[in-house]
PDB file of C-alpha atoms in Angstrom:
ATOM      1  CA  UNK A   1       0.000   0.000   0.000  1.00 63.00           C
ATOM      2  CA  UNK A   2       1.567   3.271  -1.140  1.00 81.00           C
ATOM      3  CA  UNK A   3      -0.336   5.390   1.339  1.00 94.00           C
ATOM      4  CA  UNK A   4      -1.795   8.801   0.565  1.00 97.00           C
ATOM      5  CA  UNK A   5       0.198  10.433  -2.203  1.00 97.00           C
ATOM      6  CA  UNK A   6       0.478  14.200  -2.489  1.00 98.00           C
ATOM      7  CA  UNK A   7       2.141  16.340  -5.105  1.00 97.00           C
ATOM      8  CA  UNK A   8       4.101  18.467  -5.320  1.00 97.00           C
ATOM      9  CA  UNK A   9       6.134  18.107  -2.114  1.00 97.00           C
ATOM     10  CA  UNK A  10       7.236  21.706  -2.311  1.00 97.00           C
ATOM     11  CA  UNK A  11       5.738  24.655  -4.175  1.00 97.00           C
ATOM     12  CA  UNK A  12       7.170  28.137  -4.344  1.00 97.00           C
ATOM     13  CA  UNK A  13       5.120  30.720  -6.172  1.00 97.00           C
ATOM     14  CA  UNK A  14       4.599  34.437  -6.391  1.00 97.00           C
ATOM     15  CA  UNK A  15       1.662  36.293  -4.965  1.00 97.00           C
ATOM     16  CA  UNK A  16      -1.253  36.333  -7.366  1.00 97.00           C
ATOM     17  CA  UNK A  17      -0.410  33.069  -9.062  1.00 97.00           C
ATOM     18  CA  UNK A  18      -2.700  30.041  -9.147  1.00 97.00           C
ATOM     19  CA  UNK A  19      -1.618  27.036  -7.095  1.00 98.00           C
ATOM     20  CA  UNK A  20      -2.965  23.508  -7.470  1.00 98.00           C
ATOM     21  CA  UNK A  21      -2.232  20.801  -4.935  1.00 98.00           C
ATOM     22  CA  UNK A  22      -2.966  17.181  -5.739  1.00 98.00           C
ATOM     23  CA  UNK A  23      -3.888  14.129  -3.699  1.00 98.00           C
ATOM     24  CA  UNK A  24      -4.379  10.434  -4.347  1.00 98.00           C
ATOM     25  CA  UNK A  25      -6.086   8.756  -1.377  1.00 98.00           C
ATOM     26  CA  UNK A  26      -5.547   5.177  -0.288  1.00 97.00           C
ATOM     27  CA  UNK A  27      -7.443   2.807  -2.545  1.00 95.00           C
ATOM     28  CA  UNK A  28     -10.752   1.798  -0.988  1.00 94.00           C
ATOM     29  CA  UNK A  29     -10.944   4.764   1.362  1.00 95.00           C
ATOM     30  CA  UNK A  30     -14.100   6.768   0.769  1.00 93.00           C
ATOM     31  CA  UNK A  31     -13.417   9.790   2.984  1.00 95.00           C
ATOM     32  CA  UNK A  32     -10.911  12.474   2.064  1.00 96.00           C
ATOM     33  CA  UNK A  33      -9.810  15.496   4.028  1.00 96.00           C
ATOM     34  CA  UNK A  34      -7.691  18.557   3.284  1.00 97.00           C
ATOM     35  CA  UNK A  35      -5.895  20.095   6.251  1.00 97.00           C
ATOM     36  CA  UNK A  36      -3.635  23.113   6.590  1.00 97.00           C
ATOM     37  CA  UNK A  37      -0.843  23.257   9.178  1.00 96.00           C
ATOM     38  CA  UNK A  38       0.776  26.459  10.421  1.00 94.00           C
ATOM     39  CA  UNK A  39       2.716  27.326  13.548  1.00 90.00           C
ATOM     40  CA  UNK A  40       0.116  29.863  14.599  1.00 89.00           C
ATOM     41  CA  UNK A  41      -3.061  27.856  14.004  1.00 89.00           C
ATOM     42  CA  UNK A  42      -1.925  24.246  14.102  1.00 91.00           C
ATOM     43  CA  UNK A  43      -3.871  21.699  12.052  1.00 93.00           C
ATOM     44  CA  UNK A  44      -7.063  23.091  10.523  1.00 92.00           C
ATOM     45  CA  UNK A  45      -9.642  21.118   8.567  1.00 93.00           C
ATOM     46  CA  UNK A  46     -10.351  22.841   5.274  1.00 96.00           C
ATOM     47  CA  UNK A  47     -12.781  20.458   3.601  1.00 96.00           C
ATOM     48  CA  UNK A  48     -14.154  16.931   3.966  1.00 95.00           C
ATOM     49  CA  UNK A  49     -15.358  14.718   1.110  1.00 96.00           C
ATOM     50  CA  UNK A  50     -17.312  11.509   1.476  1.00 95.00           C
ATOM     51  CA  UNK A  51     -17.806   9.317  -1.587  1.00 95.00           C
ATOM     52  CA  UNK A  52     -16.440  12.177  -3.717  1.00 95.00           C
ATOM     53  CA  UNK A  53     -19.087  14.618  -2.433  1.00 96.00           C
ATOM     54  CA  UNK A  54     -18.080  17.677  -0.377  1.00 96.00           C
ATOM     55  CA  UNK A  55     -19.721  17.280   3.013  1.00 94.00           C
ATOM     56  CA  UNK A  56     -18.197  20.109   5.011  1.00 93.00           C
ATOM     57  CA  UNK A  57     -16.308  23.041   3.495  1.00 95.00           C
ATOM     58  CA  UNK A  58     -16.788  25.387   6.426  1.00 92.00           C
ATOM     59  CA  UNK A  59     -13.035  25.475   6.998  1.00 93.00           C
ATOM     60  CA  UNK A  60     -12.187  26.846   3.571  1.00 95.00           C
ATOM     61  CA  UNK A  61     -10.804  30.290   4.411  1.00 88.00           C
ATOM     62  CA  UNK A  62     -12.309  32.270   1.548  1.00 86.00           C
ATOM     63  CA  UNK A  63     -13.449  32.145  -2.046  1.00 91.00           C
ATOM     64  CA  UNK A  64      -9.870  31.987  -3.263  1.00 96.00           C
ATOM     65  CA  UNK A  65      -9.793  28.378  -2.115  1.00 97.00           C
ATOM     66  CA  UNK A  66     -11.607  25.609  -3.945  1.00 97.00           C
ATOM     67  CA  UNK A  67     -11.433  21.821  -3.840  1.00 98.00           C
ATOM     68  CA  UNK A  68     -12.664  19.092  -6.138  1.00 97.00           C
ATOM     69  CA  UNK A  69     -12.849  15.340  -6.093  1.00 97.00           C
ATOM     70  CA  UNK A  70     -13.765  14.194  -9.594  1.00 97.00           C
ATOM     71  CA  UNK A  71     -13.346  10.511  -8.729  1.00 95.00           C
ATOM     72  CA  UNK A  72     -12.486   8.214  -5.862  1.00 95.00           C
ATOM     73  CA  UNK A  73      -8.761   8.291  -6.566  1.00 96.00           C
ATOM     74  CA  UNK A  74      -8.020  11.984  -7.053  1.00 97.00           C
ATOM     75  CA  UNK A  75      -8.597  15.330  -5.400  1.00 98.00           C
ATOM     76  CA  UNK A  76      -7.273  18.838  -5.918  1.00 98.00           C
ATOM     77  CA  UNK A  77      -7.038  21.925  -3.760  1.00 98.00           C
ATOM     78  CA  UNK A  78      -6.700  25.147  -5.710  1.00 98.00           C
ATOM     79  CA  UNK A  79      -5.788  28.610  -4.505  1.00 97.00           C
ATOM     80  CA  UNK A  80      -6.417  31.452  -6.942  1.00 97.00           C
ATOM     81  CA  UNK A  81      -5.012  34.027  -6.503  1.00 96.00           C
ATOM     82  CA  UNK A  82      -2.454  32.989  -3.904  1.00 97.00           C
ATOM     83  CA  UNK A  83      -1.312  35.333  -1.132  1.00 96.00           C
ATOM     84  CA  UNK A  84       1.702  35.212   1.219  1.00 97.00           C
ATOM     85  CA  UNK A  85      -0.563  34.339   4.170  1.00 95.00           C
ATOM     86  CA  UNK A  86      -1.474  31.103   2.381  1.00 97.00           C
ATOM     87  CA  UNK A  87       2.056  29.830   3.046  1.00 97.00           C
ATOM     88  CA  UNK A  88       1.694  26.627   5.069  1.00 97.00           C
ATOM     89  CA  UNK A  89       1.922  22.862   4.830  1.00 97.00           C
ATOM     90  CA  UNK A  90      -1.180  21.380   3.233  1.00 98.00           C
ATOM     91  CA  UNK A  91      -2.039  17.798   4.082  1.00 98.00           C
ATOM     92  CA  UNK A  92      -4.429  15.423   2.453  1.00 98.00           C
ATOM     93  CA  UNK A  93      -5.768  12.541   4.529  1.00 97.00           C
ATOM     94  CA  UNK A  94      -8.083   9.654   3.801  1.00 96.00           C
ATOM     95  CA  UNK A  95      -9.984   7.183   5.925  1.00 94.00           C
ATOM     96  CA  UNK A  96     -11.961   3.984   5.372  1.00 92.00           C
ATOM     97  CA  UNK A  97     -15.729   3.812   5.521  1.00 84.00           C
ATOM     98  CA  UNK A  98     -15.841   1.630   8.613  1.00 80.00           C
ATOM     99  CA  UNK A  99     -13.482   3.903  10.550  1.00 84.00           C
ATOM    100  CA  UNK A 100     -13.852   7.393   9.156  1.00 82.00           C
ATOM    101  CA  UNK A 101     -12.207   8.807  12.271  1.00 84.00           C
ATOM    102  CA  UNK A 102      -8.875   7.057  11.625  1.00 90.00           C
ATOM    103  CA  UNK A 103      -6.959   9.455   9.414  1.00 94.00           C
ATOM    104  CA  UNK A 104      -4.107   8.401   7.140  1.00 96.00           C
ATOM    105  CA  UNK A 105      -2.119  11.490   6.182  1.00 97.00           C
ATOM    106  CA  UNK A 106       0.024  12.116   3.151  1.00 97.00           C
ATOM    107  CA  UNK A 107       3.452  13.701   3.448  1.00 96.00           C
ATOM    108  CA  UNK A 108       2.083  17.146   2.697  1.00 97.00           C
ATOM    109  CA  UNK A 109       2.837  19.995   0.313  1.00 98.00           C
ATOM    110  CA  UNK A 110       4.997  22.803   1.661  1.00 97.00           C
ATOM    111  CA  UNK A 111       3.634  25.950   0.004  1.00 98.00           C
ATOM    112  CA  UNK A 112       5.552  29.210   0.016  1.00 98.00           C
ATOM    113  CA  UNK A 113       3.922  32.264  -1.546  1.00 97.00           C
ATOM    114  CA  UNK A 114       6.385  35.106  -2.025  1.00 96.00           C
TER     115      UNK A 114
ATOM    116  CA  UNK B   1     -16.001  26.746  21.056  1.00 67.00           C
ATOM    117  CA  UNK B   2     -14.504  23.325  21.532  1.00 80.00           C
ATOM    118  CA  UNK B   3     -10.806  23.185  22.188  1.00 90.00           C
ATOM    119  CA  UNK B   4      -8.100  20.766  23.263  1.00 94.00           C
ATOM    120  CA  UNK B   5      -5.244  21.962  25.437  1.00 95.00           C
ATOM    121  CA  UNK B   6      -1.984  20.034  25.303  1.00 97.00           C
ATOM    122  CA  UNK B   7       1.003  20.174  27.672  1.00 96.00           C
ATOM    123  CA  UNK B   8       3.915  20.455  27.676  1.00 97.00           C
ATOM    124  CA  UNK B   9       4.805  22.119  24.385  1.00 96.00           C
ATOM    125  CA  UNK B  10       8.327  20.691  24.558  1.00 97.00           C
ATOM    126  CA  UNK B  11       9.680  17.739  26.494  1.00 98.00           C
ATOM    127  CA  UNK B  12      13.210  16.416  26.758  1.00 98.00           C
ATOM    128  CA  UNK B  13      13.923  13.047  28.351  1.00 97.00           C
ATOM    129  CA  UNK B  14      16.930  10.784  28.633  1.00 98.00           C
ATOM    130  CA  UNK B  15      16.876   7.632  26.568  1.00 97.00           C
ATOM    131  CA  UNK B  16      15.243   4.871  28.569  1.00 97.00           C
ATOM    132  CA  UNK B  17      13.154   7.230  30.686  1.00 97.00           C
ATOM    133  CA  UNK B  18       9.388   7.656  30.418  1.00 98.00           C
ATOM    134  CA  UNK B  19       7.541  10.546  28.759  1.00 98.00           C
ATOM    135  CA  UNK B  20       4.035  11.749  29.573  1.00 98.00           C
ATOM    136  CA  UNK B  21       1.972  14.184  27.515  1.00 98.00           C
ATOM    137  CA  UNK B  22      -1.350  15.464  28.789  1.00 98.00           C
ATOM    138  CA  UNK B  23      -4.433  16.847  27.063  1.00 98.00           C
ATOM    139  CA  UNK B  24      -7.651  18.376  28.286  1.00 97.00           C
ATOM    140  CA  UNK B  25     -10.775  18.696  26.165  1.00 96.00           C
ATOM    141  CA  UNK B  26     -13.824  20.887  26.562  1.00 93.00           C
ATOM    142  CA  UNK B  27     -16.607  19.140  24.628  1.00 91.00           C
ATOM    143  CA  UNK B  28     -18.235  16.571  26.894  1.00 90.00           C
ATOM    144  CA  UNK B  29     -19.713  14.902  23.798  1.00 90.00           C
ATOM    145  CA  UNK B  30     -16.230  13.907  22.594  1.00 92.00           C
ATOM    146  CA  UNK B  31     -16.042  10.150  22.257  1.00 91.00           C
ATOM    147  CA  UNK B  32     -12.805   9.346  20.431  1.00 93.00           C
ATOM    148  CA  UNK B  33      -9.276  10.396  21.380  1.00 95.00           C
ATOM    149  CA  UNK B  34      -6.413   9.590  18.991  1.00 96.00           C
ATOM    150  CA  UNK B  35      -2.737  10.401  19.279  1.00 97.00           C
ATOM    151  CA  UNK B  36      -0.640  11.220  16.229  1.00 97.00           C
ATOM    152  CA  UNK B  37       3.141  11.270  15.810  1.00 98.00           C
ATOM    153  CA  UNK B  38       4.625  13.640  13.261  1.00 97.00           C
ATOM    154  CA  UNK B  39       8.230  13.249  12.198  1.00 96.00           C
ATOM    155  CA  UNK B  40      10.111  15.967  10.384  1.00 93.00           C
ATOM    156  CA  UNK B  41       8.923  16.382   6.810  1.00 91.00           C
ATOM    157  CA  UNK B  42       6.134  13.841   7.171  1.00 93.00           C
ATOM    158  CA  UNK B  43       2.436  13.834   7.833  1.00 95.00           C
ATOM    159  CA  UNK B  44       0.960  12.890  11.217  1.00 97.00           C
ATOM    160  CA  UNK B  45       0.682   9.158  11.825  1.00 96.00           C
ATOM    161  CA  UNK B  46      -1.872   7.563  14.131  1.00 96.00           C
ATOM    162  CA  UNK B  47      -0.053   5.683  16.901  1.00 97.00           C
ATOM    163  CA  UNK B  48      -2.784   4.863  19.416  1.00 97.00           C
ATOM    164  CA  UNK B  49      -6.369   5.788  20.143  1.00 95.00           C
ATOM    165  CA  UNK B  50      -8.985   5.323  22.828  1.00 94.00           C
ATOM    166  CA  UNK B  51     -12.743   5.544  22.909  1.00 91.00           C
ATOM    167  CA  UNK B  52     -14.828   7.060  25.661  1.00 85.00           C
ATOM    168  CA  UNK B  53     -16.019   3.713  26.979  1.00 85.00           C
ATOM    169  CA  UNK B  54     -12.471   2.622  27.842  1.00 82.00           C
ATOM    170  CA  UNK B  55     -10.201   3.978  30.572  1.00 90.00           C
ATOM    171  CA  UNK B  56      -6.840   2.735  29.382  1.00 94.00           C
ATOM    172  CA  UNK B  57      -5.246   1.162  26.333  1.00 94.00           C
ATOM    173  CA  UNK B  58      -1.731  -0.117  25.851  1.00 96.00           C
ATOM    174  CA  UNK B  59       0.326  -1.061  22.812  1.00 94.00           C
ATOM    175  CA  UNK B  60       3.865  -2.189  23.607  1.00 96.00           C
ATOM    176  CA  UNK B  61       5.727   0.868  24.929  1.00 97.00           C
ATOM    177  CA  UNK B  62       2.895   3.327  24.504  1.00 98.00           C
ATOM    178  CA  UNK B  63      -0.297   3.675  26.510  1.00 97.00           C
ATOM    179  CA  UNK B  64      -3.157   6.117  26.703  1.00 97.00           C
ATOM    180  CA  UNK B  65      -5.366   6.834  29.699  1.00 97.00           C
ATOM    181  CA  UNK B  66      -8.693   8.626  29.735  1.00 96.00           C
ATOM    182  CA  UNK B  67     -10.495  10.320  32.616  1.00 95.00           C
ATOM    183  CA  UNK B  68     -13.913  11.293  31.285  1.00 92.00           C
ATOM    184  CA  UNK B  69     -14.995  12.979  34.482  1.00 92.00           C
ATOM    185  CA  UNK B  70     -12.040  15.336  34.439  1.00 94.00           C
ATOM    186  CA  UNK B  71     -11.942  15.477  30.611  1.00 95.00           C
ATOM    187  CA  UNK B  72      -8.272  14.536  30.638  1.00 95.00           C
ATOM    188  CA  UNK B  73      -6.361  12.044  28.554  1.00 97.00           C
ATOM    189  CA  UNK B  74      -2.661  11.287  28.508  1.00 98.00           C
ATOM    190  CA  UNK B  75      -0.033   9.559  26.391  1.00 98.00           C
ATOM    191  CA  UNK B  76       2.624   7.528  28.172  1.00 98.00           C
ATOM    192  CA  UNK B  77       5.778   6.338  26.421  1.00 98.00           C
ATOM    193  CA  UNK B  78       8.028   4.015  28.399  1.00 97.00           C
ATOM    194  CA  UNK B  79      11.656   3.091  27.727  1.00 97.00           C
ATOM    195  CA  UNK B  80      12.009   5.972  25.290  1.00 98.00           C
ATOM    196  CA  UNK B  81      14.314   5.593  22.305  1.00 97.00           C
ATOM    197  CA  UNK B  82      15.859   8.212  19.988  1.00 96.00           C
ATOM    198  CA  UNK B  83      13.377   7.270  17.256  1.00 96.00           C
ATOM    199  CA  UNK B  84      10.559   8.410  19.545  1.00 98.00           C
ATOM    200  CA  UNK B  85      11.736  11.988  18.976  1.00 98.00           C
ATOM    201  CA  UNK B  86       8.944  13.757  17.066  1.00 98.00           C
ATOM    202  CA  UNK B  87       5.982  16.075  17.541  1.00 97.00           C
ATOM    203  CA  UNK B  88       2.986  14.406  19.150  1.00 98.00           C
ATOM    204  CA  UNK B  89      -0.574  15.651  18.725  1.00 97.00           C
ATOM    205  CA  UNK B  90      -3.596  14.686  20.731  1.00 97.00           C
ATOM    206  CA  UNK B  91      -7.079  15.150  19.341  1.00 96.00           C
ATOM    207  CA  UNK B  92     -10.721  14.761  20.290  1.00 95.00           C
ATOM    208  CA  UNK B  93     -13.719  14.021  18.136  1.00 92.00           C
ATOM    209  CA  UNK B  94     -17.417  14.259  18.770  1.00 81.00           C
ATOM    210  CA  UNK B  95     -19.336  12.722  15.911  1.00 75.00           C
ATOM    211  CA  UNK B  96     -17.415  11.157  13.058  1.00 74.00           C
ATOM    212  CA  UNK B  97     -14.943  13.550  11.484  1.00 83.00           C
ATOM    213  CA  UNK B  98     -14.601  16.910  13.256  1.00 85.00           C
ATOM    214  CA  UNK B  99     -11.185  16.633  14.840  1.00 90.00           C
ATOM    215  CA  UNK B 100     -10.055  19.189  17.372  1.00 92.00           C
ATOM    216  CA  UNK B 101      -6.281  18.892  17.528  1.00 94.00           C
ATOM    217  CA  UNK B 102      -4.050  19.895  20.392  1.00 95.00           C
ATOM    218  CA  UNK B 103      -1.168  22.285  19.743  1.00 93.00           C
ATOM    219  CA  UNK B 104       1.478  19.574  19.779  1.00 95.00           C
ATOM    220  CA  UNK B 105       4.368  18.470  21.988  1.00 97.00           C
ATOM    221  CA  UNK B 106       7.896  18.339  20.646  1.00 97.00           C
ATOM    222  CA  UNK B 107       9.557  15.341  22.302  1.00 98.00           C
ATOM    223  CA  UNK B 108      13.331  15.033  22.287  1.00 98.00           C
ATOM    224  CA  UNK B 109      14.899  11.812  23.486  1.00 97.00           C
ATOM    225  CA  UNK B 110      18.502  12.436  24.437  1.00 95.00           C
ATOM    226  CA  UNK B 111      20.945   9.604  23.822  1.00 89.00           C
TER     227      UNK B 111
END
């Protein structure tokens, strides 16, 4: 099992540019989460998908952030336009249907917006 | 709102000694309490968890205790090894997916 796969591992971009983060959940897991980690705010849930449907997007900071899950094996988190305060580590996590509370995290994307 | 307080923020122990990390939660409806270990450059990894109907759970060198009345739960690591060095997060859930994470404890095991 390859685990949750995220790409890219590191992203450096300039303010105003569009950023797209990608995630492949563990095969068979039907819940997918996007989290953001910063020193100031810790781990924050951005959005939760279940069976490819967004269930809770109340953590998405503002309209500049959007997330999609077109199929069970792929999700994207897009920031457009990016701002320096978006700099953080973004994690994708998935969990199985029988134990949705047990999160399996990817290695994260370190985003730096200059 | 709901929150989880975690202490200490940093902890240094000698190899072979025990380490204890404590968390307090506010939502009395919380029913699941996992602990995650995060190594440098990696995502958090679930290492042990406990549900509200259990007072203690042990897995080799790690154990978790829960006091529902006091809304406290703790992680105990015995016979610490250098590879235990990492950041540890506690969390609480009420319902199925809304995690409230603690602020993390950076554990250093000194050889």
